[in-house]
Structures are given as structure tokens and as C-alpha cells.
Coordinates of C-alpha atoms and ligand atoms in Angstrom, one line a residue:
M17 CA -72.3 -0.2 -201.0
N18 CA -71.9 -3.7 -202.5
I19 CA -71.5 -6.2 -199.7
L20 CA -70.7 -9.9 -199.9
L21 CA -71.6 -12.0 -196.8
V22 CA -69.9 -15.4 -196.5
G23 CA -71.7 -18.3 -194.8
S24 CA -75.0 -20.2 -194.6
G25 CA -76.0 -20.6 -191.0
G26 CA -78.2 -18.9 -188.4
R27 CA -75.3 -16.6 -187.6
E28 CA -75.2 -15.4 -191.2
H29 CA -79.0 -15.1 -191.5
A30 CA -78.9 -12.7 -188.5
L31 CA -76.0 -10.7 -190.0
A32 CA -77.9 -10.5 -193.3
W33 CA -81.0 -9.4 -191.5
K34 CA -79.1 -6.6 -189.8
I35 CA -77.0 -5.6 -192.9
A36 CA -80.1 -5.5 -195.1
Q37 CA -81.5 -2.7 -192.8
S38 CA -78.5 -0.4 -193.6
P39 CA -79.3 2.7 -195.6
L40 CA -75.8 2.4 -197.1
L41 CA -76.6 -0.9 -198.8
T42 CA -77.0 -1.1 -202.6
R43 CA -76.5 -4.8 -203.2
L44 CA -76.2 -7.7 -200.7
V45 CA -74.9 -11.1 -202.0
I46 CA -74.8 -14.0 -199.7
A47 CA -72.6 -17.0 -200.5
P48 CA -73.9 -19.6 -200.2
G49 CA -76.7 -18.5 -197.9
N50 CA -79.9 -20.4 -197.1
P51 CA -83.6 -20.2 -197.9
G52 CA -84.3 -17.8 -194.9
M53 CA -82.1 -15.2 -196.6
E54 CA -83.8 -15.3 -200.0
K55 CA -85.6 -12.0 -199.4
L56 CA -82.6 -10.2 -197.9
G57 CA -80.2 -10.6 -200.8
E58 CA -79.0 -12.6 -203.8
L59 CA -77.8 -16.1 -203.0
V60 CA -74.7 -17.4 -204.9
D61 CA -73.7 -21.0 -204.6
I62 CA -70.0 -20.8 -203.6
K63 CA -68.6 -23.0 -200.9
V64 CA -67.3 -21.1 -197.8
T65 CA -64.0 -23.1 -198.0
D66 CA -63.4 -22.2 -201.6
A67 CA -61.4 -19.1 -200.9
E68 CA -60.2 -18.7 -204.5
R69 CA -63.6 -18.6 -206.0
M70 CA -65.0 -16.5 -203.2
S71 CA -62.4 -13.8 -203.6
A72 CA -62.7 -13.9 -207.4
F73 CA -66.5 -13.4 -207.0
A74 CA -65.9 -10.5 -204.6
R75 CA -63.8 -8.8 -207.3
E76 CA -66.3 -9.5 -210.0
M77 CA -69.2 -8.0 -208.0
K78 CA -67.0 -5.1 -207.0
A79 CA -67.6 -5.7 -203.4
D80 CA -66.9 -2.7 -201.1
L81 CA -66.9 -5.0 -198.1
V82 CA -66.8 -8.7 -197.4
V83 CA -68.2 -10.0 -194.1
V84 CA -67.0 -13.5 -193.2
G85 CA -69.1 -15.6 -190.9
P86 CA -67.4 -19.0 -190.4
E87 CA -63.8 -19.7 -189.2
T88 CA -63.2 -22.3 -192.0
A89 CA -63.1 -19.5 -194.6
L90 CA -60.7 -17.5 -192.4
E91 CA -58.4 -20.6 -192.0
R92 CA -58.2 -20.9 -195.8
G93 CA -56.9 -17.3 -196.1
L94 CA -60.0 -15.6 -197.6
A95 CA -59.2 -12.3 -195.7
D96 CA -55.6 -12.5 -197.0
M97 CA -56.7 -12.9 -200.6
L98 CA -59.3 -10.1 -200.3
N99 CA -56.8 -7.7 -198.7
A100 CA -54.3 -8.5 -201.5
A101 CA -57.0 -7.5 -203.9
G102 CA -57.7 -4.2 -202.0
I103 CA -61.2 -5.3 -200.8
P104 CA -61.9 -4.5 -197.2
C105 CA -62.7 -7.7 -195.3
F106 CA -64.4 -8.0 -191.9
G107 CA -62.6 -11.1 -190.5
P108 CA -58.9 -11.7 -189.6
S109 CA -56.1 -13.0 -191.8
A110 CA -55.2 -16.7 -191.6
K111 CA -52.3 -15.9 -189.3
A112 CA -54.4 -13.8 -186.9
A113 CA -57.2 -16.4 -187.0
Q114 CA -54.8 -18.8 -185.4
L115 CA -56.1 -17.5 -182.1
E116 CA -59.0 -19.9 -182.9
T117 CA -57.6 -22.3 -185.5
S118 CA -54.7 -23.4 -183.3
K119 CA -55.3 -23.8 -179.5
A120 CA -51.5 -24.3 -179.1
F121 CA -50.8 -21.0 -180.8
S122 CA -53.4 -19.3 -178.7
K123 CA -52.1 -20.7 -175.4
V124 CA -48.5 -19.8 -176.1
F125 CA -49.6 -16.4 -177.3
M126 CA -51.5 -15.8 -174.0
E127 CA -48.5 -17.0 -172.0
R128 CA -46.2 -14.5 -173.9
H129 CA -48.5 -11.6 -173.1
D130 CA -49.4 -12.6 -169.6
I131 CA -53.1 -13.0 -170.4
P132 CA -55.1 -14.9 -167.7
T133 CA -55.9 -18.5 -168.7
A134 CA -55.6 -22.0 -167.4
G135 CA -52.1 -23.5 -167.0
Y136 CA -51.3 -26.0 -169.8
G137 CA -48.9 -28.2 -171.7
V138 CA -48.7 -29.1 -175.5
Y139 CA -47.8 -32.7 -176.4
E140 CA -47.1 -34.5 -179.7
R141 CA -46.1 -37.8 -178.2
L142 CA -48.3 -40.3 -176.4
H143 CA -45.9 -41.1 -173.6
E144 CA -45.2 -37.5 -172.9
A145 CA -48.9 -36.6 -172.7
R146 CA -49.6 -39.6 -170.5
Q147 CA -46.7 -38.7 -168.2
A148 CA -47.9 -35.0 -168.0
L149 CA -51.1 -36.2 -166.4
D150 CA -49.0 -36.6 -163.2
V151 CA -48.8 -32.8 -162.9
F152 CA -52.5 -32.1 -163.5
K153 CA -55.3 -32.8 -161.2
P154 CA -58.7 -34.3 -162.2
P155 CA -61.0 -33.4 -163.9
Y156 CA -58.5 -33.5 -166.8
V157 CA -59.1 -31.1 -169.7
I158 CA -57.9 -32.5 -173.0
K159 CA -58.0 -30.6 -176.3
A160 CA -57.1 -31.3 -179.9
D161 CA -55.0 -28.5 -181.3
G162 CA -56.9 -27.6 -184.5
L163 CA -60.4 -27.0 -185.6
A164 CA -62.7 -29.9 -184.7
A165 CA -66.2 -28.3 -185.1
G166 CA -66.6 -27.8 -181.4
K167 CA -65.9 -31.5 -180.6
G168 CA -62.2 -31.4 -179.9
V169 CA -62.5 -30.9 -176.1
A170 CA -62.9 -33.7 -173.5
I171 CA -63.3 -33.2 -169.7
S172 CA -62.2 -36.5 -168.2
P173 CA -63.2 -37.3 -164.6
N174 CA -60.3 -39.8 -164.1
R175 CA -57.0 -40.7 -165.4
R176 CA -58.1 -43.8 -167.3
D177 CA -60.6 -41.8 -169.3
A178 CA -58.1 -39.0 -169.9
E179 CA -55.5 -41.5 -171.3
G180 CA -58.2 -42.9 -173.6
E181 CA -59.0 -39.4 -174.9
I182 CA -55.3 -38.6 -175.5
E183 CA -54.9 -41.9 -177.4
W184 CA -57.9 -41.2 -179.5
M185 CA -56.8 -37.7 -180.4
L186 CA -53.2 -38.4 -181.1
G187 CA -54.3 -41.6 -182.9
G188 CA -56.0 -39.5 -185.6
R189 CA -59.7 -39.1 -184.5
F190 CA -59.6 -35.5 -185.7
G191 CA -57.0 -36.0 -188.4
Q192 CA -54.3 -33.3 -188.5
A193 CA -56.3 -31.2 -186.0
G194 CA -55.4 -33.8 -183.4
A195 CA -51.7 -34.1 -184.2
R196 CA -51.0 -32.2 -181.0
V197 CA -53.0 -32.3 -177.8
I198 CA -53.2 -29.7 -175.0
I199 CA -53.8 -30.7 -171.4
E200 CA -55.1 -27.9 -169.3
E201 CA -55.8 -27.1 -165.7
F202 CA -59.5 -27.2 -164.9
M203 CA -61.1 -23.8 -164.3
D204 CA -64.2 -23.6 -162.0
G205 CA -66.8 -20.9 -162.6
E206 CA -69.6 -19.7 -164.8
E207 CA -68.8 -19.3 -168.5
G208 CA -69.8 -16.6 -170.9
S209 CA -68.7 -15.1 -174.2
L210 CA -67.5 -11.5 -174.7
F211 CA -67.5 -10.0 -178.2
A212 CA -65.3 -7.1 -179.3
L213 CA -65.0 -5.5 -182.7
C214 CA -61.3 -4.9 -183.6
D215 CA -59.6 -2.9 -186.3
G216 CA -56.1 -4.1 -185.7
K217 CA -55.3 -1.5 -183.0
Q218 CA -58.5 -0.5 -181.3
V219 CA -61.5 -2.3 -179.8
L220 CA -65.1 -1.6 -179.3
L221 CA -67.0 -4.0 -176.9
L222 CA -70.3 -5.4 -178.1
G223 CA -71.1 -7.0 -174.8
G224 CA -71.6 -10.5 -173.7
A225 CA -73.8 -13.5 -174.2
Q226 CA -74.2 -17.0 -172.9
D227 CA -74.9 -20.1 -174.8
H228 CA -76.0 -23.7 -173.9
K229 CA -73.6 -26.3 -175.3
R230 CA -75.3 -29.5 -174.2
A231 CA -78.1 -31.0 -176.3
F232 CA -80.7 -31.6 -173.6
D233 CA -82.5 -29.9 -170.7
G234 CA -80.5 -29.5 -167.4
D235 CA -77.2 -29.2 -169.4
L236 CA -77.3 -33.0 -170.1
G237 CA -76.3 -35.0 -173.2
P238 CA -73.6 -34.5 -175.7
N239 CA -71.9 -31.2 -176.6
T240 CA -73.3 -29.3 -179.5
G241 CA -72.5 -26.2 -181.4
G242 CA -75.0 -24.4 -179.1
M243 CA -78.7 -25.0 -178.4
G244 CA -79.6 -21.5 -177.4
S245 CA -78.3 -18.2 -176.2
Y246 CA -79.2 -14.9 -174.5
S247 CA -77.8 -11.4 -174.1
P248 CA -77.0 -9.6 -172.0
A249 CA -75.5 -12.2 -169.7
P250 CA -75.8 -11.3 -166.0
V251 CA -72.6 -13.2 -165.2
F252 CA -70.8 -10.3 -166.9
T253 CA -71.0 -7.5 -164.4
Q254 CA -69.7 -4.1 -165.4
E255 CA -66.7 -4.8 -163.2
L256 CA -65.9 -8.1 -164.9
V257 CA -66.3 -6.7 -168.4
E258 CA -63.9 -3.8 -167.6
K259 CA -61.4 -6.2 -166.1
A260 CA -61.7 -8.5 -169.2
E261 CA -61.2 -5.5 -171.5
R262 CA -58.1 -4.4 -169.6
E263 CA -56.5 -7.7 -168.9
I264 CA -57.6 -9.8 -171.9
V265 CA -59.0 -8.0 -175.0
M266 CA -56.6 -5.0 -175.1
P267 CA -53.5 -7.1 -174.6
V268 CA -54.6 -9.5 -177.2
I269 CA -55.0 -6.8 -179.8
A270 CA -51.8 -5.0 -178.8
G271 CA -49.9 -8.3 -178.8
M272 CA -51.2 -9.4 -182.2
A273 CA -50.3 -6.0 -183.7
M274 CA -46.8 -6.1 -182.1
E275 CA -46.2 -9.6 -183.6
G276 CA -47.1 -8.4 -187.1
M277 CA -50.6 -10.1 -187.2
P278 CA -53.0 -7.2 -186.7
Y279 CA -56.4 -8.6 -185.7
R280 CA -59.4 -7.2 -187.7
G281 CA -62.8 -8.5 -187.2
V282 CA -64.7 -9.7 -184.1
L283 CA -62.8 -11.3 -181.3
Y284 CA -64.9 -13.8 -179.4
A285 CA -63.4 -14.4 -176.0
G286 CA -64.9 -17.4 -174.2
L287 CA -64.3 -16.6 -170.6
M288 CA -64.7 -18.3 -167.2
A289 CA -65.7 -16.0 -164.4
T290 CA -63.4 -17.6 -161.7
A291 CA -62.8 -16.6 -158.1
D292 CA -59.6 -14.9 -159.4
G293 CA -61.5 -12.9 -162.1
P294 CA -62.1 -13.6 -165.8
K295 CA -59.9 -16.2 -167.5
V296 CA -59.8 -17.2 -171.1
V297 CA -61.3 -20.6 -172.0
E298 CA -60.8 -20.1 -175.7
F299 CA -60.8 -17.5 -178.5
N300 CA -62.8 -17.6 -181.6
A301 CA -62.1 -15.4 -184.7
R302 CA -65.7 -14.8 -185.6
F303 CA -69.1 -14.3 -184.1
G304 CA -70.6 -17.1 -182.0
D305 CA -73.5 -19.1 -183.4
P306 CA -76.1 -18.7 -181.8
E307 CA -74.7 -15.8 -179.8
C308 CA -74.5 -13.6 -182.9
Q309 CA -78.3 -13.9 -183.4
V310 CA -79.1 -12.3 -180.0
L311 CA -76.4 -9.6 -180.4
M312 CA -77.8 -8.5 -183.8
M313 CA -81.2 -8.1 -182.3
R314 CA -79.9 -5.9 -179.5
I315 CA -77.8 -3.5 -181.6
E316 CA -79.7 -0.3 -182.5
G317 CA -78.7 1.6 -185.6
D318 CA -76.5 0.7 -188.5
L319 CA -74.0 -2.2 -188.2
V320 CA -72.4 -1.6 -191.6
P321 CA -70.2 1.4 -190.7
M322 CA -68.8 -0.5 -187.8
L323 CA -68.0 -3.6 -189.9
L324 CA -66.4 -1.4 -192.6
A325 CA -64.4 0.6 -190.0
C326 CA -62.9 -2.7 -188.6
A327 CA -62.1 -3.9 -192.1
R328 CA -60.4 -0.6 -193.0
G329 CA -58.6 -0.2 -189.7
D330 CA -60.3 3.1 -188.6
L331 CA -62.7 2.1 -185.8
T332 CA -62.4 5.6 -184.2
R333 CA -64.5 6.9 -187.0
A334 CA -67.3 4.5 -186.5
P335 CA -70.4 5.6 -184.6
F336 CA -70.5 4.0 -181.1
P337 CA -73.1 1.2 -181.2
A338 CA -76.2 1.7 -179.0
F339 CA -77.9 -1.3 -177.4
L340 CA -81.5 -1.8 -176.7
P341 CA -82.1 -2.3 -173.0
D342 CA -84.0 -5.5 -173.8
T343 CA -82.9 -9.0 -173.2
V344 CA -82.9 -11.2 -176.3
I345 CA -83.1 -15.0 -176.2
C346 CA -82.5 -17.5 -179.0
V347 CA -83.8 -21.1 -178.8
V348 CA -82.3 -23.5 -181.4
L349 CA -84.6 -26.0 -183.0
A350 CA -82.5 -29.0 -184.0
A351 CA -83.3 -32.1 -186.1
K352 CA -84.0 -35.2 -184.1
G353 CA -80.7 -37.2 -183.8
Y354 CA -78.5 -34.0 -183.5
P355 CA -75.6 -33.8 -182.9
D356 CA -74.6 -37.4 -183.8
S357 CA -76.9 -38.2 -186.8
P358 CA -79.5 -35.5 -187.5
L359 CA -82.5 -36.7 -189.5
E360 CA -82.5 -35.0 -192.9
G361 CA -85.5 -33.9 -195.0
S362 CA -88.3 -33.7 -192.5
I363 CA -91.0 -31.1 -193.4
I364 CA -91.3 -27.8 -191.5
R365 CA -94.5 -25.9 -191.5
G366 CA -95.4 -22.5 -190.1
A367 CA -91.8 -21.1 -189.8
E368 CA -92.3 -18.4 -192.3
Q369 CA -95.4 -16.7 -190.9
D370 CA -95.3 -13.2 -189.3
F371 CA -94.5 -13.6 -185.6
G372 CA -94.7 -9.9 -184.8
P373 CA -92.0 -7.3 -184.1
D374 CA -90.5 -9.0 -181.1
V375 CA -89.7 -12.3 -182.7
Q376 CA -87.3 -13.2 -185.5
I377 CA -86.8 -16.7 -187.0
F378 CA -83.4 -17.2 -188.4
H379 CA -82.7 -20.3 -190.6
A380 CA -79.6 -22.4 -189.7
G381 CA -80.0 -25.5 -191.7
T382 CA -83.0 -25.5 -194.1
R383 CA -83.5 -26.3 -197.7
R384 CA -86.4 -25.4 -200.0
Q385 CA -87.8 -28.2 -202.1
D386 CA -88.9 -27.6 -205.7
D387 CA -92.5 -27.2 -204.6
G388 CA -91.5 -24.4 -202.2
Q389 CA -91.8 -26.6 -199.1
L390 CA -89.2 -26.0 -196.3
V391 CA -87.4 -29.0 -195.1
A392 CA -84.6 -29.7 -192.5
A393 CA -81.1 -29.9 -194.0
G394 CA -78.7 -29.9 -191.1
G395 CA -78.3 -30.5 -187.4
R396 CA -79.3 -27.1 -186.1
V397 CA -82.2 -26.0 -188.3
L398 CA -84.1 -23.0 -187.0
N399 CA -83.3 -20.2 -184.5
V400 CA -86.3 -18.8 -182.7
C401 CA -85.2 -15.4 -181.3
A402 CA -87.3 -13.1 -179.1
R403 CA -86.8 -9.9 -177.2
G404 CA -88.5 -8.8 -173.9
R405 CA -88.1 -6.4 -171.0
D406 CA -86.4 -9.1 -169.1
I407 CA -85.3 -12.7 -169.6
A408 CA -88.6 -14.1 -168.5
E409 CA -90.6 -12.1 -171.1
A410 CA -88.2 -12.9 -173.9
R411 CA -88.3 -16.6 -173.0
D412 CA -92.1 -16.7 -172.9
R413 CA -92.3 -15.0 -176.4
A414 CA -89.8 -17.4 -177.9
Y415 CA -91.5 -20.5 -176.6
A416 CA -94.9 -19.1 -177.6
A417 CA -93.6 -18.7 -181.2
I418 CA -92.2 -22.3 -181.2
K419 CA -95.6 -23.6 -180.4
K420 CA -96.8 -22.1 -183.7
I421 CA -94.2 -24.0 -185.7
D422 CA -95.3 -27.5 -186.9
W423 CA -92.1 -29.6 -187.1
P424 CA -92.4 -33.1 -185.7
G425 CA -88.9 -33.9 -186.9
G426 CA -87.3 -31.4 -184.5
F427 CA -86.5 -30.9 -180.8
Y428 CA -85.3 -28.1 -178.6
R429 CA -84.3 -27.4 -175.0
N430 CA -87.1 -26.1 -172.7
D431 CA -84.7 -24.3 -170.3
I432 CA -82.8 -21.8 -172.4
G433 CA -81.8 -18.9 -170.1
W434 CA -82.1 -20.9 -166.9
R435 CA -79.0 -19.4 -165.2
A436 CA -80.2 -15.8 -165.8
L437 CA -83.8 -16.7 -164.8
E438 CA -82.5 -18.3 -161.6
R439 CA -80.6 -15.1 -160.8
D440 CA -83.7 -13.0 -161.4
E441 CA -85.7 -15.2 -159.1
T442 CA -83.2 -15.0 -156.3
A443 CA -82.5 -11.3 -156.7
Ligands
AMP157 P1 -63.5 -24.9 -175.9 O1 -63.8 -25.6 -177.3 O2 -62.0 -24.7 -175.7 O3 -64.3 -23.7 -175.7 O4 -64.0 -26.0 -174.8 C1 -65.3 -26.5 -174.8 C2 -65.9 -26.4 -173.4 O5 -65.1 -27.1 -172.5 C3 -65.8 -25.0 -172.9 O6 -67.0 -24.3 -173.3 C4 -65.8 -25.2 -171.4 O7 -67.1 -25.5 -170.9 C5 -65.0 -26.5 -171.3 N1 -63.6 -26.1 -171.0 C6 -62.6 -25.9 -171.8 N2 -61.5 -25.6 -171.2 C7 -61.7 -25.7 -169.9 C8 -60.9 -25.5 -168.7 N3 -59.6 -25.3 -168.8 N4 -61.6 -25.6 -167.5 C9 -62.9 -25.9 -167.4 N5 -63.7 -26.1 -168.5 C10 -63.1 -26.0 -169.7
LIG158 N1 -71.8 -21.1 -179.8 C1 -70.4 -21.4 -179.8 C2 -69.6 -21.1 -181.0 O1 -70.1 -20.4 -181.9 O2 -68.5 -21.5 -181.0

């Protein structure tokens, strides 16, 4: 098979690593990819948001399957263009991707289909949004409608702060993405992400993961795209997963099909385990980053038939995925200054050595200089992933590997997995 993988981050490096192991693979092209993927496939320099060029290239290379990593490509209609050209695409149409690309769409959809989530209102005018704060209680949850690279959510402790956030958002801080704001009821509980492969009608659960959104130890500092992850996530008991499948994942897929927007790809359900059961925090229309990295290391066997079956709409014919019983952890190494102003171009040494069978290093934001030297080229730069019999062993292996990487320009959190570790210690 000829496969085109779209994206350039750690999520896509992990997907490339898994896809490259498939006996079905003839040729893997990654657009645009990153230096970590050089040995896994051919890199072609096409922007993920250039859907026209991407789909033209997929036709040219006679792709049998296109796997889309980032939501920005989906929003531009890449899946629609590929489907029109008869090329199977793992990733939903632009309409179906609205579950992620428009929070207002997603909330109204959930309301229509009785899917458990926080109560909410959608507002375009400042005075209406301000007035609406009367009916909500603090802390106030304020969200920009559209894609804002994970920065479009504010949790305000008091009314003054909430009004300030609303003014900022409706005032154009996120451009068109903030033309509407959503105010939500605050949900209390532990958060986790559940991943489901979907073919438009059926679903196959891949299990759960937890990430760490804050930049610094102890869940302090600014929100980021994610500083680390682990899977499985103990917050997802068997009972909670079954309830979430029944009350959330299945109704979403059935509802999208009924409304003429069949959902094909991976559904990422960000869930809050509340006292009343799992409730939706948000949906994403793609794998999480860095949650994908740990999931890929836990799946045994070939991923490609599953991705193809989703793209073609015949998941029943895909082999059921087996999971290693291990726990996998991922620690993100970020450039100093991330998330506000990451330092570019610092030299990274020792990231490409052999770390043994239980450790994988995925590149998230690296660049190779002409002399072959690896340098930082982004906020999140490297993902150090390790497996173990339990979370403690996985964590120890990941942090031992980090010690062997010489990168003074980077930083990382020392407490990835703390929730799961605490549970193990009190169990
Ligand atoms: P989102 O981008 O919608 O996932 O929101 C970012 C983060 O804000 C989530 O991961 C949650 O930690 C938090 N959050 C969002 N909505 C709520 C809510 N209704 N109640 C409590 N926390 C929330
Ligand atoms: N790690 C959060 C996300 O991928 O959206």
C-alpha cells in the first residue's frame, strides 16, 4: 500500500513509527514530516493547511490511504477533497470535524442528542454574554467558538475576570474563532481522554489516556498543548468506559450519521468523570498530542488495516486491536520559554542514540541543520516515551532516558503521571 501521512509533530512521528511496521506498506510519504521521521518514510514539503496541493499530491503518488494528523487540515476540507477523488481518508469531512472546529456546533449537537455535557449558552453580543453571567455560578468557564490552538478557554474565578475574558474574545483576540463565545457550567471531577475509531456507523474503542495541560510541576503555570501523557488512565474504570461508550460515543456516531455527516476517523472525547458519571468537556476530530504517542506504543499488531477500515466504512472487517498490558508514559521536552515565546535553534545532543526496546523518542519540533546537527524548532520539541509493567516503572525509564539527552535549551515536567502514581501508592 501507498500511504500518505499528513502532519509534522510528535503525534505524526508516533503514527509514522507504527505505520512503518505494517507488512502491508509499500511506500510511506509524510507531508511535511520532521527529522525524526527521515528513516521511516519520504518527507515531502507540503503545508498541512494546503489542502489542494495535499490532495493533488495524494493523487499523484496513487495513495491507497491518507492518514490526517492535525485538525487544521480537516477544517480545510482535505478529507472531502480526497473522498471526491476516490482516495480513502482516515479523518472526518470538514462538516463532521465541526465537532472540534466549532464548540457551538458541538454543544448544540450534544443537546439535540441528549449527550451528557455541561449546561451552556452561546453569545455573539457583549451585553448578552455579560448578562448571561447572572445565570452561571463561579468559576465561570468561557470559550471561544472556533479553533484557537488550545488557548481559547478561560476559567475565571470571579465575575470581573469573566467579563474581561468575554470582552477580549468578542473583541477579536482570536479573530473569527472568537466571534462567538460559549459560557458553560463548571464541571468538577478528574479529566481524561477516550479514543474511538469510527467508520461512520460503528466504533472501536482504543481506550483512554490522560495528559497534563499546564506547563510546570504541580499543574501550575500557563496552559499548553500538553506536557506529558500516559495510558491506560486509571480514572477510566471499565464501568466508566462502558457508560461513556453507551451514552456518549455511540450516540455521537449515530447522530452524525443521521444528520448526514458520517464521522470517519478517530473521535477524541475529552471527558470529566463527575459524580453523575462521564460528561463531555470537548470533542476533537483527531488523535491527541501527546496522547497518540502512548496509545501507539500500547497497540499490538498492525494499525493499518484498522485505519483503512475506518476510511472505507467497513470497521467490522478490521481485526480487533490487542493492547499490551503495559503502562506507557510520555514526557514532553519543550523549549525554554514555551508556551509564550519558545527559544528557537538551541542545539540538542544525544536524542538519536539507541535507548533500548522500552523507550521511543518522537520528534515534535526539531530541525536538522546542514551539518546534520539537530536543533529546536518549535515549542514542544521532543517526546520521551517509555513502557513499563506499571506507571512507576514506565516513569523511571522515561526520566532515565531524559538524563541521557543533552539539551540545555529545554525543560520538562518532573511529575508526569502523578495522579496515577498517587492512586497506586494509596491502593
Ligand atoms: P477545552 O479546550 O474545551 O478542552 O478546555 C480546556 C480545559 O478547560 C479542559 O481540559 C478542562 O480542564 C477545562 N474545562 C473546559 N470546560 C470545562 C467545564 N465546563 N468545566 C470544568 N473545566 C472545564
Ligand atoms: N493533548 C491535547 C490535545 O491534543 O488536544
